[in-house]
C-alpha positions as protocol buffer text, in pm:
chain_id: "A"
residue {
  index: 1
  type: UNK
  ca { x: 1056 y: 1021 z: -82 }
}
residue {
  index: 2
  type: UNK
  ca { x: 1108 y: 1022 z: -461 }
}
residue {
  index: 3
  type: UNK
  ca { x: 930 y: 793 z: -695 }
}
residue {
  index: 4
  type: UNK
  ca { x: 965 y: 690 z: -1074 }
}
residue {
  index: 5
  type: UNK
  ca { x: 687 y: 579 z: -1242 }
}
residue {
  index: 6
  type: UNK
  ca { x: 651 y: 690 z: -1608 }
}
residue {
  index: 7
  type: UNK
  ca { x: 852 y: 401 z: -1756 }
}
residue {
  index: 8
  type: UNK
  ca { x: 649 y: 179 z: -1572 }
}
residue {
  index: 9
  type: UNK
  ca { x: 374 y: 234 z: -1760 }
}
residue {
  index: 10
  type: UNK
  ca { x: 517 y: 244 z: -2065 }
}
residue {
  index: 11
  type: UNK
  ca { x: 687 y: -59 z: -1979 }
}
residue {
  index: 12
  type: UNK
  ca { x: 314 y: -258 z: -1972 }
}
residue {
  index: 13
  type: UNK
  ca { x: 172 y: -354 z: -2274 }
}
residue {
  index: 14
  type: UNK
  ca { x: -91 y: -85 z: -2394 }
}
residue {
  index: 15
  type: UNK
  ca { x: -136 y: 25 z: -2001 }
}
residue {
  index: 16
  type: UNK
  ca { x: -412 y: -226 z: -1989 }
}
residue {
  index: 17
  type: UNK
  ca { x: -499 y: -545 z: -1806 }
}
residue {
  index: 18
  type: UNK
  ca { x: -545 y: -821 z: -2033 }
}
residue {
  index: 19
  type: UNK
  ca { x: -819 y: -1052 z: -1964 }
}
residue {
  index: 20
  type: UNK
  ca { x: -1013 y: -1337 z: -2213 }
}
residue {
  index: 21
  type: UNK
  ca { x: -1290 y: -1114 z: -2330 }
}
residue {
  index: 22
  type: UNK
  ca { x: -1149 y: -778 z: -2387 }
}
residue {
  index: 23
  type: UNK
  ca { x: -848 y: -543 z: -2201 }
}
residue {
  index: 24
  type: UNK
  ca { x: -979 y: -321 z: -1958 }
}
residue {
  index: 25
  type: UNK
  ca { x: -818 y: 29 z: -1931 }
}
residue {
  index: 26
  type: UNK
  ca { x: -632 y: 88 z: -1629 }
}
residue {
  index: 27
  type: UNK
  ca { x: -780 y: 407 z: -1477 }
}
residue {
  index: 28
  type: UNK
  ca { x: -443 y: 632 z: -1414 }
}
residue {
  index: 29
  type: UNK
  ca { x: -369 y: 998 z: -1273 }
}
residue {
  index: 30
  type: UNK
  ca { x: -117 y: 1250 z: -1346 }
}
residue {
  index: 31
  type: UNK
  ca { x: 110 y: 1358 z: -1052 }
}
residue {
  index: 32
  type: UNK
  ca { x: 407 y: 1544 z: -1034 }
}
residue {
  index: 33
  type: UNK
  ca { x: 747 y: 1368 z: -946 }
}
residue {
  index: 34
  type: UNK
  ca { x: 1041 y: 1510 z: -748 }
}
residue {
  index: 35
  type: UNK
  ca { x: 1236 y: 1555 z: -1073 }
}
residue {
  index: 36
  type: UNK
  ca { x: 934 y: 1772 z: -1214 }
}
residue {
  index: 37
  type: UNK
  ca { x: 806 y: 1563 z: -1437 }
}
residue {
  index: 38
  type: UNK
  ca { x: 422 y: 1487 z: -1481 }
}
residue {
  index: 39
  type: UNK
  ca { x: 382 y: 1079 z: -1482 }
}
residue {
  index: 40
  type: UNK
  ca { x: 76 y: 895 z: -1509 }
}
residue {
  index: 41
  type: UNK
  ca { x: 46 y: 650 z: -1223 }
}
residue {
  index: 42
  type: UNK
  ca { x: -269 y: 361 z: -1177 }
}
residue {
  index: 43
  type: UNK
  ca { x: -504 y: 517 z: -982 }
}
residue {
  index: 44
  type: UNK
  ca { x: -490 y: 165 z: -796 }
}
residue {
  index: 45
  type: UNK
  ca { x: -170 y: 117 z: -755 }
}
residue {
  index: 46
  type: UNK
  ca { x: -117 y: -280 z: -639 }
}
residue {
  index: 47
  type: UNK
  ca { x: 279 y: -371 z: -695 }
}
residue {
  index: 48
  type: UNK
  ca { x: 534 y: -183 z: -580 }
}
residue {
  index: 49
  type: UNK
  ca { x: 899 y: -193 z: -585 }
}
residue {
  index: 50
  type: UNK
  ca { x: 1161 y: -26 z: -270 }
}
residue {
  index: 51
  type: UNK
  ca { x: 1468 y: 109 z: -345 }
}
residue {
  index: 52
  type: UNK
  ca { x: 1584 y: 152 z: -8 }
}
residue {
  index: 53
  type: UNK
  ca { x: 1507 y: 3 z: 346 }
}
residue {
  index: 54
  type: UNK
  ca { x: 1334 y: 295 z: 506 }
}
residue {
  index: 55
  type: UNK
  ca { x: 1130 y: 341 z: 183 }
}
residue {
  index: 56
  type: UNK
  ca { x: 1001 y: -76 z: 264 }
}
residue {
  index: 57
  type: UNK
  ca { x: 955 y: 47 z: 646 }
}
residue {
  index: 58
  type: UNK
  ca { x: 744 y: 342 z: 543 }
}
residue {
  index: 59
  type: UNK
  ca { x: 534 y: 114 z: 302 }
}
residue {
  index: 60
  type: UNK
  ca { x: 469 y: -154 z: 610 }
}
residue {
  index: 61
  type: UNK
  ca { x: 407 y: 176 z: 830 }
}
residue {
  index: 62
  type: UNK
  ca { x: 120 y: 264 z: 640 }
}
residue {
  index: 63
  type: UNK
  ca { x: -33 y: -138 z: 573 }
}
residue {
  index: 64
  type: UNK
  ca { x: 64 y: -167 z: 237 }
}
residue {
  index: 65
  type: UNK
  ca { x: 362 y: -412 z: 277 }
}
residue {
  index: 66
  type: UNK
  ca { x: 158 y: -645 z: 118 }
}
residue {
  index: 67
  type: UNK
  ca { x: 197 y: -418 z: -264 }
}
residue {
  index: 68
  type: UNK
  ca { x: 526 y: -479 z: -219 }
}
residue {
  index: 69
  type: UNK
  ca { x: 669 y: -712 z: -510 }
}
residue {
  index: 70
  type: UNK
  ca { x: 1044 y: -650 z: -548 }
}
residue {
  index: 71
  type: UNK
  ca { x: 1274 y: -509 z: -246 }
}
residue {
  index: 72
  type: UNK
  ca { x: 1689 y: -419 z: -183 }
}
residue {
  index: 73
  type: UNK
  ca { x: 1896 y: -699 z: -37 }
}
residue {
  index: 74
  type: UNK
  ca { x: 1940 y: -420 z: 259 }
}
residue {
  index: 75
  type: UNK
  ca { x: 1556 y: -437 z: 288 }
}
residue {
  index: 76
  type: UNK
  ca { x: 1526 y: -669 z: 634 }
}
residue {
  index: 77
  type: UNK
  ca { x: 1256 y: -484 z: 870 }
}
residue {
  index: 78
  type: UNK
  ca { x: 998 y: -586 z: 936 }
}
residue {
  index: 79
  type: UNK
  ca { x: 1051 y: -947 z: 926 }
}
residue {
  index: 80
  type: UNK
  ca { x: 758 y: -991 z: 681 }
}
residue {
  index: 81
  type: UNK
  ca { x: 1019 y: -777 z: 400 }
}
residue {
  index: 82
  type: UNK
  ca { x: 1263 y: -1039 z: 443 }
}
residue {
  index: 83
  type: UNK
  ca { x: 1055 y: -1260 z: 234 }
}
residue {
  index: 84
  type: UNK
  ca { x: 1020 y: -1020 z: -69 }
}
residue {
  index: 85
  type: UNK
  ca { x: 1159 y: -1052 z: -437 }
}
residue {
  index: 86
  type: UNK
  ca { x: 1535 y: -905 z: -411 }
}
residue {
  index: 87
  type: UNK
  ca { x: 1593 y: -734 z: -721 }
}
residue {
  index: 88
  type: UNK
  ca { x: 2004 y: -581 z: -592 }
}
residue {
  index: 89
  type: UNK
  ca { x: 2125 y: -356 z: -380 }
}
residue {
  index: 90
  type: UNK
  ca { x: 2007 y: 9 z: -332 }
}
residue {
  index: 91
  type: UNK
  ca { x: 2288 y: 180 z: -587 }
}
residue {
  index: 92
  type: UNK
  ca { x: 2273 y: -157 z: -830 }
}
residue {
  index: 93
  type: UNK
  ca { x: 1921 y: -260 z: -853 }
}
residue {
  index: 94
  type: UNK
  ca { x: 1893 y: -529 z: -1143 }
}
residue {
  index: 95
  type: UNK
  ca { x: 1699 y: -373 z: -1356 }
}
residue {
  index: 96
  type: UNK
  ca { x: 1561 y: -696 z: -1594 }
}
residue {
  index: 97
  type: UNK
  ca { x: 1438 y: -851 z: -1259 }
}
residue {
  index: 98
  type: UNK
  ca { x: 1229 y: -507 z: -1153 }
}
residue {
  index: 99
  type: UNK
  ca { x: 1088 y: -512 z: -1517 }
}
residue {
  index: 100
  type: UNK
  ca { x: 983 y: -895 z: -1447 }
}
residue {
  index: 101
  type: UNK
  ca { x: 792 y: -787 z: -1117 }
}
residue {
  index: 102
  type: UNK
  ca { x: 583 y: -558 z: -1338 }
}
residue {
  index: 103
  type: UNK
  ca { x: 545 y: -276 z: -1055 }
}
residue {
  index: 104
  type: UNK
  ca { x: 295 y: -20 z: -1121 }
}
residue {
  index: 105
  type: UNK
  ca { x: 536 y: 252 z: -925 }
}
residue {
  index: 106
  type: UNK
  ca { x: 911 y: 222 z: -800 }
}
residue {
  index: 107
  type: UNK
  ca { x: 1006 y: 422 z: -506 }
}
residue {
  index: 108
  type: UNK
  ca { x: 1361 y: 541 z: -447 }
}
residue {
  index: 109
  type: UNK
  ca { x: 1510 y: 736 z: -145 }
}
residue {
  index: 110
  type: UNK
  ca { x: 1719 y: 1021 z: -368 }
}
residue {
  index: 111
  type: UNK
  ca { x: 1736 y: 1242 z: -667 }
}
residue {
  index: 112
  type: UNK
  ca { x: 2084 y: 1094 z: -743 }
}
residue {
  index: 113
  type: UNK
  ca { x: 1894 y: 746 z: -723 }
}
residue {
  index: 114
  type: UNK
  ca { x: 1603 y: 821 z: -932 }
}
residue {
  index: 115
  type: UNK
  ca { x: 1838 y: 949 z: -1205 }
}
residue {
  index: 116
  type: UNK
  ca { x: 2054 y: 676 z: -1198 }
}
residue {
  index: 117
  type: UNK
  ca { x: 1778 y: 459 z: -1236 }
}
residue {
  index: 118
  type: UNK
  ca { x: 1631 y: 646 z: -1539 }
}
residue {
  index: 119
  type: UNK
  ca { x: 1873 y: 650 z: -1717 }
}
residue {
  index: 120
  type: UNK
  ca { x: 2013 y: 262 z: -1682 }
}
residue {
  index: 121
  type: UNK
  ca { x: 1575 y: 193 z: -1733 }
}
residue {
  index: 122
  type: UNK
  ca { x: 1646 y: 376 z: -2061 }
}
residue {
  index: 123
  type: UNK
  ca { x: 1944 y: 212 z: -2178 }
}
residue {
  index: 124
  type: UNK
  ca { x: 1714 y: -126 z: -2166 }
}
residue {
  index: 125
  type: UNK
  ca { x: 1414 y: 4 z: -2342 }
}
């Protein structure tokens, strides 16, 4: 399972929550991705984004469909995915609509897929 997350957070304004009083700091970690790279990642992470429909299955698997924000039009199982944000398919995700969701992580299903991602996420930024 490969992941990209680094954008993400730079993708969030300041990597804080706002709130009417003051922004709280999100608390994040460092972890290593599958391409190597060290990301920082929430230490809570609460919205999530599939890039591939055994990525959502694994997600319901271990009870947190419910993080899930933004999923591939191939994303159908379990039922409860069907009702998900579609942001495009697995190879042409649109990436102004996954930038909307605000995920905290995005999980794709190859190293192919995670670079092809990157590098249309940079294009936009």
């Amino acid at each position: 399972m490969f992941f990209a997350v680094a954008v993400f957070a730079g993708c969030r304004s300041n990597v804080s929550i706002p709130n009417t009083n003051a922004p709280a700091t999100v608390a994040m970690r460092q972890v290593t991705d599958d391409l190597s790279r060290t990301v920082a990642v929430p230490v809570k992470i609460t919205r999530v984004v599939s890039l591939a429909p055994n990525l959502t299955e694994n997600i319901f698997a271990v009870g947190a469909g419910d993080r899930l924000v933004g999923v591939t039009t191939f994303c159908n199982y379990p039922e409860a995915a069907k009702s998900i944000a579609k942001i495009g398919d697995t190879m042409n995700p649109n990436m102004e609509s996954i930038i909307a969701l605000k995920p905290d992580v995005v999980f794709v299903s190859t190293a192919s897929q995670i670079e092809a991602f990157m590098k249309r996420l940079r294009r936009i930024r």
